[in-house]
Amino acid sequence: MRSTMMDAPLLVSRILEHGATVHGASEVVTWTGAEPRRMSYAEVGAAAAQLAHALRDDLGVTGDQRVATFQFNNNEHLVAYFAVPSMGAVLHTLNIRLFPDQVSYIANHAEDSVVIVDSALIPLLAKVLPQMSTVEHVVVVGGGDPAPLAGSVTIHHWDDLLAGKPTTYDWPELDERDAAALCYTSGTTGNPKGVAYSHRSIWLHSMEVCMPEAFGLASTDRELAIVPMFHAMSWGIPFAAFMSGASLIMPDRFLQGAPIAEMIAALQPTKAGAVPTIWNDVLGHLATGSSLREAIVGGSACPPALMDAYAERFGIQIVHAWGMTEMSPLGSVSRPPAGATGDALLAYRDSQGRFPAGVQARIIGPLGEQVPADGESVGELEVRGPWVTAHYLGEEEPDPEKFRDGWLRTGDVGTLSADGYLILTDRAKDVIKSGGEWISSVELENVLMAHPAVLEACVVGVPDERWDERPLATVVIREGSTATPDELRAFLAERMPKWQLPERWSFIQEVPKTSVGKFDKKRVRSDYAGGALEVHTLD
Amino acid sequence: MRSTMMDAPLLVSRILEHGATVHGASEVVTWTGAEPRRMSYAEVGAAAAQLAHALRDDLGVTGDQRVATFQFNNNEHLVAYFAVPSMGAVLHTLNIRLFPDQVSYIANHAEDSVVIVDSALIPLLAKVLPQMSTVEHVVVVGGGDPAPLAGSVTIHHWDDLLAGKPTTYDWPELDERDAAALCYTSGTTGNPKGVAYSHRSIWLHSMEVCMPEAFGLASTDRELAIVPMFHAMSWGIPFAAFMSGASLIMPDRFLQGAPIAEMIAALQPTKAGAVPTIWNDVLGHLATGSSLREAIVGGSACPPALMDAYAERFGIQIVHAWGMTEMSPLGSVSRPPAGATGDALLAYRDSQGRFPAGVQARIIGPLGEQVPADGESVGELEVRGPWVTAHYLGEEEPDPEKFRDGWLRTGDVGTLSADGYLILTDRAKDVIKSGGEWISSVELENVLMAHPAVLEACVVGVPDERWDERPLATVVIREGSTATPDELRAFLAERMPKWQLPERWSFIQEVPKTSVGKFDKKRVRSDYAGGALEVHTLD
């Protein structure tokens, strides 16, 4: 039996129209260091129509052409967020922090036709533009000198383009499963990979972001959106703000602790979202008595001491959110269950939280079998749902390293509790597969580094004839201290199961690091394989 | 460009699985007058699987067969809410309060195969069952005597059916646009008309119900669901509860003020939803210091004095919601905008509120043209969106009296403000169409009834050669008072535009009423047409 419901597609243009009319008096405010720049949502709606007219009539954008942004979080980036998908084109948010050859790779892979760039980012774009082979137009926002961009592209000025254009647009009726926006993940190996969000997935994800179990956005909120709009769509907050009527505060390029604390004092956000590093930077600058009640933290786990500091000194609750670009990005949020208090409450707070109905989750153990949600059985987290990607852009078949039977393999390892809470402990590639069981390298490292003589410890899996893999412990001894492999193994043995204890030990001068300062485990494994490490093997 | 997102359908079975696992410890509690009956959401999930097995294996339910419920709000009704759509069948909630011939008409029109009935409702079902031509099975919940149901149907007992059945079920992958549930509207004229909600519309509506701008349901909430589950799906609260993890409190047949106040004291809901009559009944019984923070009121506007009483005496905010069975049912909710205070705040509170992104609204004026959202231009409200019906069940073409160009004509007349607030003043059929302008009969009545000599006043439109329609005022004079048509018109003239003043006046003994106590305007118009009224015509 077919339902009698209307066949109304879930389109970004409807979110735009809703925000620009019902919540037309809500506003987006961009920090400038001086007087903030304000636009009402009604004005954003008008400007989005003008931009769409300009893209279509002046730049010739048609169909599903890609329009890229190379911008900070600001009013004009918000206008582009709505104008481009609403007109049927595809918004591509370029990540300004990637290596230049990654940026041009991405622009070429997506076949971007247009790039919208903030004046302040002209020098950065100028470095990569010559390698962008499909870009024909660049739109410059603000008054900077566009000369460095000169070459084979046509340069336009945002204000000139929009001036005099009609402030309404007859948005097309699209298929809700068409692509609306593109975002590339910057994996640690290989080229970045594209994820194409649909109008439908953006709609459903926006509703989720607004739900109380997630960010709980309401029209009475003012959300400080610190997460870059070029990073996983700023966690979907711009779209969710137009859906709920929450006002937006945009930091533009002012992402240091001091100006963010100033924004909080001056513009009175009720909620905010950022990575832990930012919250750490802000802490020393924040004034008491701010309106901020809640800060969402994602990207990595927040140190409990930082959460305590915000709660105790400012009455600000820090809430963990976990997700991935591949997930639009919202997965789980660590809201405690009703009635939790004391240590249990803290444990819930420190977890990665619970999943919404739109994200189904399962834990796959070392043998490829689903393990129970009992808070103890460890495995790789897999997810699926209407705002999770099924494959990467341009892949003919889903990559089996990242997808399995219609599920996304997150590459994160941990447990799910009986009451639905996720606790992540390792990246899958850092787990040591020993005789059908998994050993957490991170756990071994943490215990080793608690030994007074150990400055750094990096544990990796190395090939073993009998057990497939066994842990190799590489250890940097603190200056002036001494310790033997036997002593360190005895120290571990008091705290870890016997079968997890490393046989192989190597004392090194320094753990090799990646460009972002993480342990370079690939390098450690290749050093071992190449015989570059002096290894002591215990019985 | 197609998106890369997973093609994951929005199915009721996913809402069930989510609630039964992630929020498995949340609970539904049914009031009994004695010890409440509790089930965890995990237990609801297990019972839903058992019921689905029973319906399929024992009763032979296949495909999209209709399974009807004839039940109060209780645990078993909740189990049926999830089991029937999840297995691919269609849940049909029969309204126990309709006239018997309407109930049987609906069951026959829907071709119900099975009826699940509460023991307490056996006598009522027994009256209509012989006229239900497609029902083959009746499932009795509870220990009542099923003898009155004996006849051509097979009688089953809920507990016996479920006993020993597997507690999991391999829910089928359905099309999200398939019908999940059926609800009939009981219009004032003609036969009831069916609305078939889809899995998709239930999903989107459930997310909306959870959003802070709507009911704001969270896992920490305990929602007292007073609105019957046979009336517009209890406003979608059962599905939204499983989506958010909010616990449910079910009143079963105890719908009077005293037991509801008892439930509130004993079971500590945080939120509740009901029609104004119920809140009026509860007021005198409610104890102070309850956990209830917010009560949603729908069905009709809540008297401001009642809202004040709840706010002042109990700190309970009453919030208006407006919707229709045709809208799943949620339309607008009267949450005030940020910063509203004083009289403005009260005006927002008394309005019908703002629409969500999922419901587009427009006002159509007397000449069929869209009028501006300026808070002044009056017309009929029309809506559309993914949880609004496109037509009634079985209609080949949408009825033009109820649908226009893909929009639902709500039959309600009012204004939309520039900031999105709806204020309804009349039913469209009670508006007087005079020379291309509309006159509100309700407004004339309210002003007339403020005259000290007037006990009741009922104003209807009657045919007029020059103006198409003009108002006829029928007035009941208070005992011991007197007034002439000229005096009453002079009283009106001080408060209303001249062109709206009635020329035709009739003094009557009593305004005829409908079975539910409303003015019977159809009767007044036919009395006038038939010459049964003595009419004074002023110049």
Tab-separated table of C-alpha atoms in Angstrom, chain A residues 8-345:
chain	number	residue	atom	x	y	z
A	8	ALA	CA	8.200	16.567	-1.209
A	9	PRO	CA	11.975	16.244	-1.744
A	10	LEU	CA	14.367	17.203	1.040
A	11	LEU	CA	16.304	20.059	-0.571
A	12	VAL	CA	18.852	22.555	0.738
A	13	SER	CA	16.785	25.331	-0.905
A	14	ARG	CA	13.938	24.551	1.530
A	15	ILE	CA	16.289	24.919	4.521
A	16	LEU	CA	17.431	28.256	3.061
A	17	GLU	CA	13.888	29.503	2.468
A	18	HIS	CA	12.813	28.404	5.924
A	19	GLY	CA	15.676	30.201	7.657
A	20	ALA	CA	15.342	33.317	5.491
A	21	THR	CA	11.601	33.697	6.141
A	22	VAL	CA	10.445	32.103	9.410
A	23	HIS	CA	13.775	32.978	11.063
A	24	GLY	CA	14.581	35.998	8.898
A	25	ALA	CA	15.478	38.056	11.968
A	26	SER	CA	18.151	35.606	13.167
A	27	GLU	CA	21.632	36.705	12.209
A	28	VAL	CA	25.125	35.662	11.268
A	29	VAL	CA	27.894	37.795	12.760
A	30	THR	CA	31.474	37.650	11.474
A	31	TRP	CA	34.349	38.747	13.705
A	32	THR	CA	36.726	41.243	12.083
A	33	GLY	CA	38.935	42.366	14.927
A	34	ALA	CA	37.059	45.679	14.760
A	35	GLU	CA	33.298	46.139	14.259
A	36	PRO	CA	31.668	42.722	13.572
A	37	ARG	CA	29.891	42.318	10.232
A	38	ARG	CA	26.232	41.309	10.611
A	39	MET	CA	23.685	39.870	8.191
A	40	SER	CA	20.155	38.806	9.034
A	41	TYR	CA	19.056	35.415	7.713
A	42	ALA	CA	16.635	37.310	5.444
A	43	GLU	CA	19.679	39.120	4.008
A	44	VAL	CA	21.543	35.831	3.627
A	45	GLY	CA	18.539	34.520	1.678
A	46	ALA	CA	18.582	37.573	-0.605
A	47	ALA	CA	22.359	37.372	-1.127
A	48	ALA	CA	22.143	33.636	-1.880
A	49	ALA	CA	19.631	34.393	-4.640
A	50	GLN	CA	21.936	37.117	-5.992
A	51	LEU	CA	24.951	34.812	-5.946
A	52	ALA	CA	22.984	32.109	-7.762
A	53	HIS	CA	21.954	34.594	-10.456
A	54	ALA	CA	25.574	35.737	-10.808
A	55	LEU	CA	26.946	32.200	-10.992
A	56	ARG	CA	24.391	31.231	-13.603
A	57	ASP	CA	24.207	34.388	-15.708
A	58	ASP	CA	27.696	35.906	-15.383
A	59	LEU	CA	29.866	32.817	-14.842
A	60	GLY	CA	27.773	30.337	-16.811
A	61	VAL	CA	27.464	27.755	-14.043
A	62	THR	CA	24.958	25.106	-15.122
A	63	GLY	CA	23.763	21.716	-13.980
A	64	ASP	CA	25.861	20.066	-11.319
A	65	GLN	CA	29.067	22.011	-11.933
A	66	ARG	CA	31.331	22.293	-8.927
A	67	VAL	CA	31.772	25.649	-7.220
A	68	ALA	CA	34.627	25.588	-4.727
A	69	THR	CA	35.174	27.785	-1.696
A	70	PHE	CA	38.595	28.695	-0.289
A	71	GLN	CA	37.367	30.608	2.718
A	72	PHE	CA	37.279	31.004	6.464
A	73	ASN	CA	34.001	30.903	8.396
A	74	ASN	CA	32.242	34.146	7.491
A	75	ASN	CA	29.040	35.652	6.081
A	76	GLU	CA	29.956	35.149	2.444
A	77	HIS	CA	30.966	31.528	2.953
A	78	LEU	CA	27.523	30.993	4.516
A	79	VAL	CA	25.850	32.585	1.485
A	80	ALA	CA	27.783	30.230	-0.811
A	81	TYR	CA	26.839	27.245	1.387
A	82	PHE	CA	23.190	27.841	0.522
A	83	ALA	CA	23.333	29.389	-2.952
A	84	VAL	CA	25.430	26.716	-4.657
A	85	PRO	CA	23.484	23.567	-3.651
A	86	SER	CA	20.107	25.363	-3.903
A	87	MET	CA	20.717	26.218	-7.577
A	88	GLY	CA	21.602	22.581	-8.310
A	89	ALA	CA	25.379	23.043	-8.468
A	90	VAL	CA	27.725	21.262	-6.052
A	91	LEU	CA	29.522	23.130	-3.264
A	92	HIS	CA	33.120	22.003	-2.822
A	93	THR	CA	34.766	23.261	0.369
A	94	LEU	CA	38.529	23.289	-0.220
A	95	ASN	CA	40.618	22.746	2.877
A	96	ILE	CA	43.059	25.668	3.028
A	97	ARG	CA	45.311	23.786	5.456
A	98	LEU	CA	46.257	20.913	3.129
A	99	PHE	CA	49.588	20.736	1.331
A	100	PRO	CA	49.462	22.712	-1.948
A	101	ASP	CA	49.662	19.600	-4.123
A	102	GLN	CA	46.748	18.075	-2.198
A	103	VAL	CA	44.620	21.180	-2.748
A	104	SER	CA	45.208	21.165	-6.499
A	105	TYR	CA	44.737	17.387	-6.661
A	106	ILE	CA	41.347	17.775	-4.990
A	107	ALA	CA	40.220	20.672	-7.198
A	108	ASN	CA	41.167	18.709	-10.306
A	109	HIS	CA	39.581	15.502	-9.069
A	110	ALA	CA	36.322	17.349	-8.367
A	111	GLU	CA	36.636	19.288	-11.646
A	112	ASP	CA	35.933	22.610	-9.927
A	113	SER	CA	34.843	25.376	-12.351
A	114	VAL	CA	34.781	28.279	-9.927
A	115	VAL	CA	36.670	29.146	-6.744
A	116	ILE	CA	35.339	31.697	-4.266
A	117	VAL	CA	38.261	33.032	-2.208
A	118	ASP	CA	38.638	35.313	0.805
A	119	SER	CA	40.991	38.254	0.154
A	120	ALA	CA	43.200	37.161	3.022
A	121	LEU	CA	43.709	33.796	1.291
A	122	ILE	CA	44.690	35.159	-2.145
A	123	PRO	CA	48.426	34.466	-1.584
A	124	LEU	CA	47.676	30.868	-0.579
A	125	LEU	CA	45.360	30.274	-3.538
A	126	ALA	CA	47.883	31.894	-5.909
A	127	LYS	CA	50.345	29.105	-5.057
A	128	VAL	CA	47.991	26.335	-6.177
A	129	LEU	CA	45.805	27.979	-8.816
A	130	PRO	CA	48.243	27.344	-11.721
A	131	GLN	CA	47.941	23.599	-11.036
A	132	MET	CA	44.120	23.714	-11.029
A	133	SER	CA	43.286	22.616	-14.549
A	134	THR	CA	39.489	23.000	-14.611
A	135	VAL	CA	39.015	26.323	-12.801
A	136	GLU	CA	37.826	29.122	-15.104
A	137	HIS	CA	36.587	31.729	-12.649
A	138	VAL	CA	37.737	33.069	-9.300
A	139	VAL	CA	35.420	35.222	-7.188
A	140	VAL	CA	37.262	37.408	-4.672
A	141	VAL	CA	35.501	38.335	-1.440
A	142	GLY	CA	36.728	41.612	0.098
A	143	GLY	CA	39.103	44.286	-1.078
A	144	GLY	CA	42.450	42.507	-1.358
A	145	ASP	CA	44.697	42.805	-4.414
A	146	PRO	CA	43.819	39.968	-6.834
A	147	ALA	CA	46.960	40.481	-8.934
A	148	PRO	CA	48.701	37.288	-7.686
A	149	LEU	CA	45.788	35.276	-9.185
A	150	ALA	CA	46.230	36.692	-12.667
A	151	GLY	CA	46.728	34.117	-15.394
A	152	SER	CA	44.313	31.911	-17.210
A	153	VAL	CA	41.259	32.519	-15.015
A	154	THR	CA	38.699	35.329	-15.016
A	155	ILE	CA	38.682	37.310	-11.770
A	156	HIS	CA	35.383	38.600	-10.357
A	157	HIS	CA	34.627	40.688	-7.286
A	158	TRP	CA	31.903	39.405	-4.980
A	159	ASP	CA	30.270	42.796	-4.392
A	160	ASP	CA	30.252	43.693	-8.088
A	161	LEU	CA	28.824	40.317	-9.045
A	162	LEU	CA	25.948	40.487	-6.601
A	163	ALA	CA	25.110	44.183	-7.090
A	164	GLY	CA	21.749	44.710	-8.736
A	165	LYS	CA	20.917	41.009	-9.033
A	166	PRO	CA	17.364	39.924	-8.077
A	167	THR	CA	17.004	38.981	-4.412
A	168	THR	CA	14.799	35.986	-5.143
A	169	TYR	CA	15.525	32.913	-7.258
A	170	ASP	CA	13.218	30.239	-8.537
A	171	TRP	CA	15.147	27.338	-6.974
A	172	PRO	CA	14.851	24.178	-9.077
A	173	GLU	CA	13.080	21.006	-7.941
A	174	LEU	CA	15.994	18.568	-7.658
A	175	ASP	CA	16.276	14.906	-6.787
A	176	GLU	CA	17.022	14.765	-3.064
A	177	ARG	CA	19.684	12.123	-3.733
A	178	ASP	CA	21.669	14.427	-5.995
A	179	ALA	CA	24.983	15.699	-4.688
A	180	ALA	CA	24.768	19.016	-2.837
A	181	ALA	CA	28.260	19.336	-1.370
A	182	LEU	CA	31.685	17.729	-1.638
A	183	CYS	CA	34.286	17.293	1.052
A	184	TYR	CA	37.593	15.426	0.806
A	185	THR	CA	39.173	13.487	3.630
A	186	SER	CA	42.896	13.873	4.104
A	187	GLY	CA	43.908	10.329	4.913
A	188	THR	CA	47.409	9.610	6.208
A	189	THR	CA	48.170	7.499	3.129
A	190	GLY	CA	47.375	8.027	-0.535
A	191	ASN	CA	45.458	10.844	-2.116
A	192	PRO	CA	42.551	12.587	-0.389
A	193	LYS	CA	39.208	10.935	-1.079
A	194	GLY	CA	35.930	12.673	-1.886
A	195	VAL	CA	32.589	12.335	-0.120
A	196	ALA	CA	29.526	13.745	-1.884
A	197	TYR	CA	26.736	14.688	0.504
A	198	SER	CA	23.211	14.670	-0.906
A	199	HIS	CA	20.431	17.174	-0.268
A	200	ARG	CA	18.719	14.345	1.596
A	201	SER	CA	21.704	13.539	3.801
A	202	ILE	CA	22.201	17.228	4.651
A	203	TRP	CA	18.531	17.528	5.607
A	204	LEU	CA	18.500	14.474	7.845
A	205	HIS	CA	21.853	15.388	9.390
A	206	SER	CA	20.659	18.933	10.068
A	207	MET	CA	17.610	17.639	11.920
A	208	GLU	CA	19.895	15.338	13.903
A	209	VAL	CA	22.246	18.201	14.824
A	210	CYS	CA	19.244	20.131	16.190
A	211	MET	CA	17.974	17.248	18.334
A	212	PRO	CA	18.576	17.546	22.094
A	213	GLU	CA	20.583	14.306	22.164
A	214	ALA	CA	23.012	15.928	19.697
A	215	PHE	CA	23.685	19.701	19.792
A	216	GLY	CA	20.123	20.735	20.695
A	217	LEU	CA	20.061	23.848	18.503
A	218	ALA	CA	17.052	26.133	19.050
A	219	SER	CA	16.057	29.540	17.704
A	220	THR	CA	17.044	31.060	21.036
A	221	ASP	CA	20.636	29.826	20.629
A	222	ARG	CA	23.650	31.712	19.327
A	223	GLU	CA	26.156	29.184	18.043
A	224	LEU	CA	29.851	30.049	17.762
A	225	ALA	CA	30.943	27.910	14.793
A	226	ILE	CA	34.697	27.578	15.251
A	227	VAL	CA	35.085	24.306	13.345
A	228	PRO	CA	36.100	25.387	9.836
A	229	MET	CA	33.455	25.312	7.156
A	230	PHE	CA	36.069	23.550	4.994
A	231	HIS	CA	36.363	20.752	7.554
A	232	ALA	CA	33.437	18.299	7.490
A	233	MET	CA	30.974	21.128	6.741
A	234	SER	CA	31.654	22.771	10.118
A	235	TRP	CA	29.935	19.706	11.626
A	236	GLY	CA	26.782	20.651	9.697
A	237	ILE	CA	26.142	23.623	11.977
A	238	PRO	CA	25.462	26.215	9.213
A	239	PHE	CA	22.625	24.125	7.781
A	240	ALA	CA	21.289	23.231	11.228
A	241	ALA	CA	21.275	26.910	12.197
A	242	PHE	CA	18.997	27.794	9.290
A	243	MET	CA	16.802	24.835	10.118
A	244	SER	CA	16.396	25.803	13.785
A	245	GLY	CA	16.722	29.584	13.556
A	246	ALA	CA	19.774	29.633	15.839
A	247	SER	CA	22.005	32.641	15.123
A	248	LEU	CA	25.609	32.070	14.034
A	249	ILE	CA	28.855	33.681	15.178
A	250	MET	CA	31.727	33.241	12.730
A	251	PRO	CA	35.372	33.695	13.770
A	252	ASP	CA	36.742	34.270	10.239
A	253	ARG	CA	40.556	33.991	10.523
A	254	PHE	CA	40.685	34.820	14.242
A	255	LEU	CA	41.172	31.317	15.614
A	256	GLN	CA	43.552	31.978	18.528
A	257	GLY	CA	42.553	31.821	22.166
A	258	ALA	CA	42.503	35.561	22.801
A	259	PRO	CA	40.180	36.667	19.969
A	260	ILE	CA	37.844	33.719	20.547
A	261	ALA	CA	37.539	34.702	24.199
A	262	GLU	CA	36.838	38.267	23.009
A	263	MET	CA	34.096	37.018	20.656
A	264	ILE	CA	32.530	35.085	23.492
A	265	ALA	CA	32.514	38.191	25.687
A	266	ALA	CA	31.271	40.522	22.948
A	267	LEU	CA	28.824	38.390	20.982
A	268	GLN	CA	27.452	36.172	23.760
A	269	PRO	CA	27.143	32.745	22.170
A	270	THR	CA	25.121	30.132	24.060
A	271	LYS	CA	26.843	27.183	22.363
A	272	ALA	CA	30.070	26.508	20.484
A	273	GLY	CA	31.935	23.714	18.756
A	274	ALA	CA	35.687	23.202	18.286
A	275	VAL	CA	38.585	20.753	18.652
A	276	PRO	CA	40.198	20.347	22.107
A	277	THR	CA	43.316	22.372	21.171
A	278	ILE	CA	41.183	25.459	20.662
A	279	TRP	CA	39.413	25.023	24.003
A	280	ASN	CA	42.791	24.642	25.643
A	281	ASP	CA	43.938	27.917	24.059
A	282	VAL	CA	40.748	29.746	25.010
A	283	LEU	CA	40.825	28.674	28.669
A	284	GLY	CA	43.431	31.190	29.779
A	285	HIS	CA	41.655	34.103	28.122
A	286	LEU	CA	38.043	33.447	29.023
A	287	ALA	CA	36.221	35.893	31.300
A	288	THR	CA	33.749	34.595	33.855
A	289	GLY	CA	30.056	35.322	33.475
A	290	SER	CA	29.803	34.558	29.766
A	291	SER	CA	26.590	33.346	28.167
A	292	LEU	CA	28.282	30.189	26.902
A	293	ARG	CA	26.627	27.148	28.464
A	294	GLU	CA	27.899	24.280	26.382
A	295	ALA	CA	30.870	23.503	24.169
A	296	ILE	CA	30.919	20.546	21.816
A	297	VAL	CA	34.341	18.969	21.365
A	298	GLY	CA	35.234	16.740	18.446
A	299	GLY	CA	38.217	15.742	16.346
A	300	SER	CA	39.858	14.004	19.272
A	301	ALA	CA	39.033	13.190	22.886
A	302	CYS	CA	39.109	16.092	25.324
A	303	PRO	CA	41.406	15.717	28.363
A	304	PRO	CA	39.180	15.274	31.444
A	305	ALA	CA	41.152	17.992	33.288
A	306	LEU	CA	40.154	20.481	30.597
A	307	MET	CA	36.506	19.457	30.924
A	308	ASP	CA	36.750	19.910	34.695
A	309	ALA	CA	38.317	23.350	34.321
A	310	TYR	CA	35.514	24.599	32.078
A	311	ALA	CA	32.815	23.134	34.301
A	312	GLU	CA	34.261	24.361	37.581
A	313	ARG	CA	35.547	27.783	36.580
A	314	PHE	CA	32.911	28.825	34.040
A	315	GLY	CA	29.919	26.485	34.401
A	316	ILE	CA	30.457	25.444	30.791
A	317	GLN	CA	29.725	21.809	29.989
A	318	ILE	CA	32.080	20.254	27.488
A	319	VAL	CA	30.382	17.490	25.509
A	320	HIS	CA	32.201	14.916	23.370
A	321	ALA	CA	31.050	14.361	19.811
A	322	TRP	CA	32.541	11.698	17.579
A	323	GLY	CA	32.215	11.518	13.813
A	324	MET	CA	34.005	11.504	10.480
A	325	THR	CA	33.894	13.417	7.214
A	326	GLU	CA	32.444	10.175	5.827
A	327	MET	CA	29.520	10.577	8.271
A	328	SER	CA	28.439	14.166	7.444
A	329	PRO	CA	30.105	14.133	10.112
A	330	LEU	CA	27.971	13.473	13.178
A	331	GLY	CA	28.067	10.066	14.819
A	332	SER	CA	27.813	9.831	18.579
A	333	VAL	CA	27.437	12.493	21.298
A	334	SER	CA	28.283	11.881	24.957
A	335	ARG	CA	25.116	12.982	26.731
A	336	PRO	CA	24.780	11.033	29.973
A	337	PRO	CA	21.648	8.961	30.590
A	338	ALA	CA	18.933	10.127	32.962
A	339	GLY	CA	19.919	9.796	36.597
A	340	ALA	CA	23.696	9.328	36.155
A	341	THR	CA	25.776	10.851	38.941
A	342	GLY	CA	29.297	10.792	40.394
A	343	ASP	CA	31.925	8.566	38.799
A	344	ALA	CA	29.387	7.006	36.432
A	345	LEU	CA	28.511	10.460	35.139
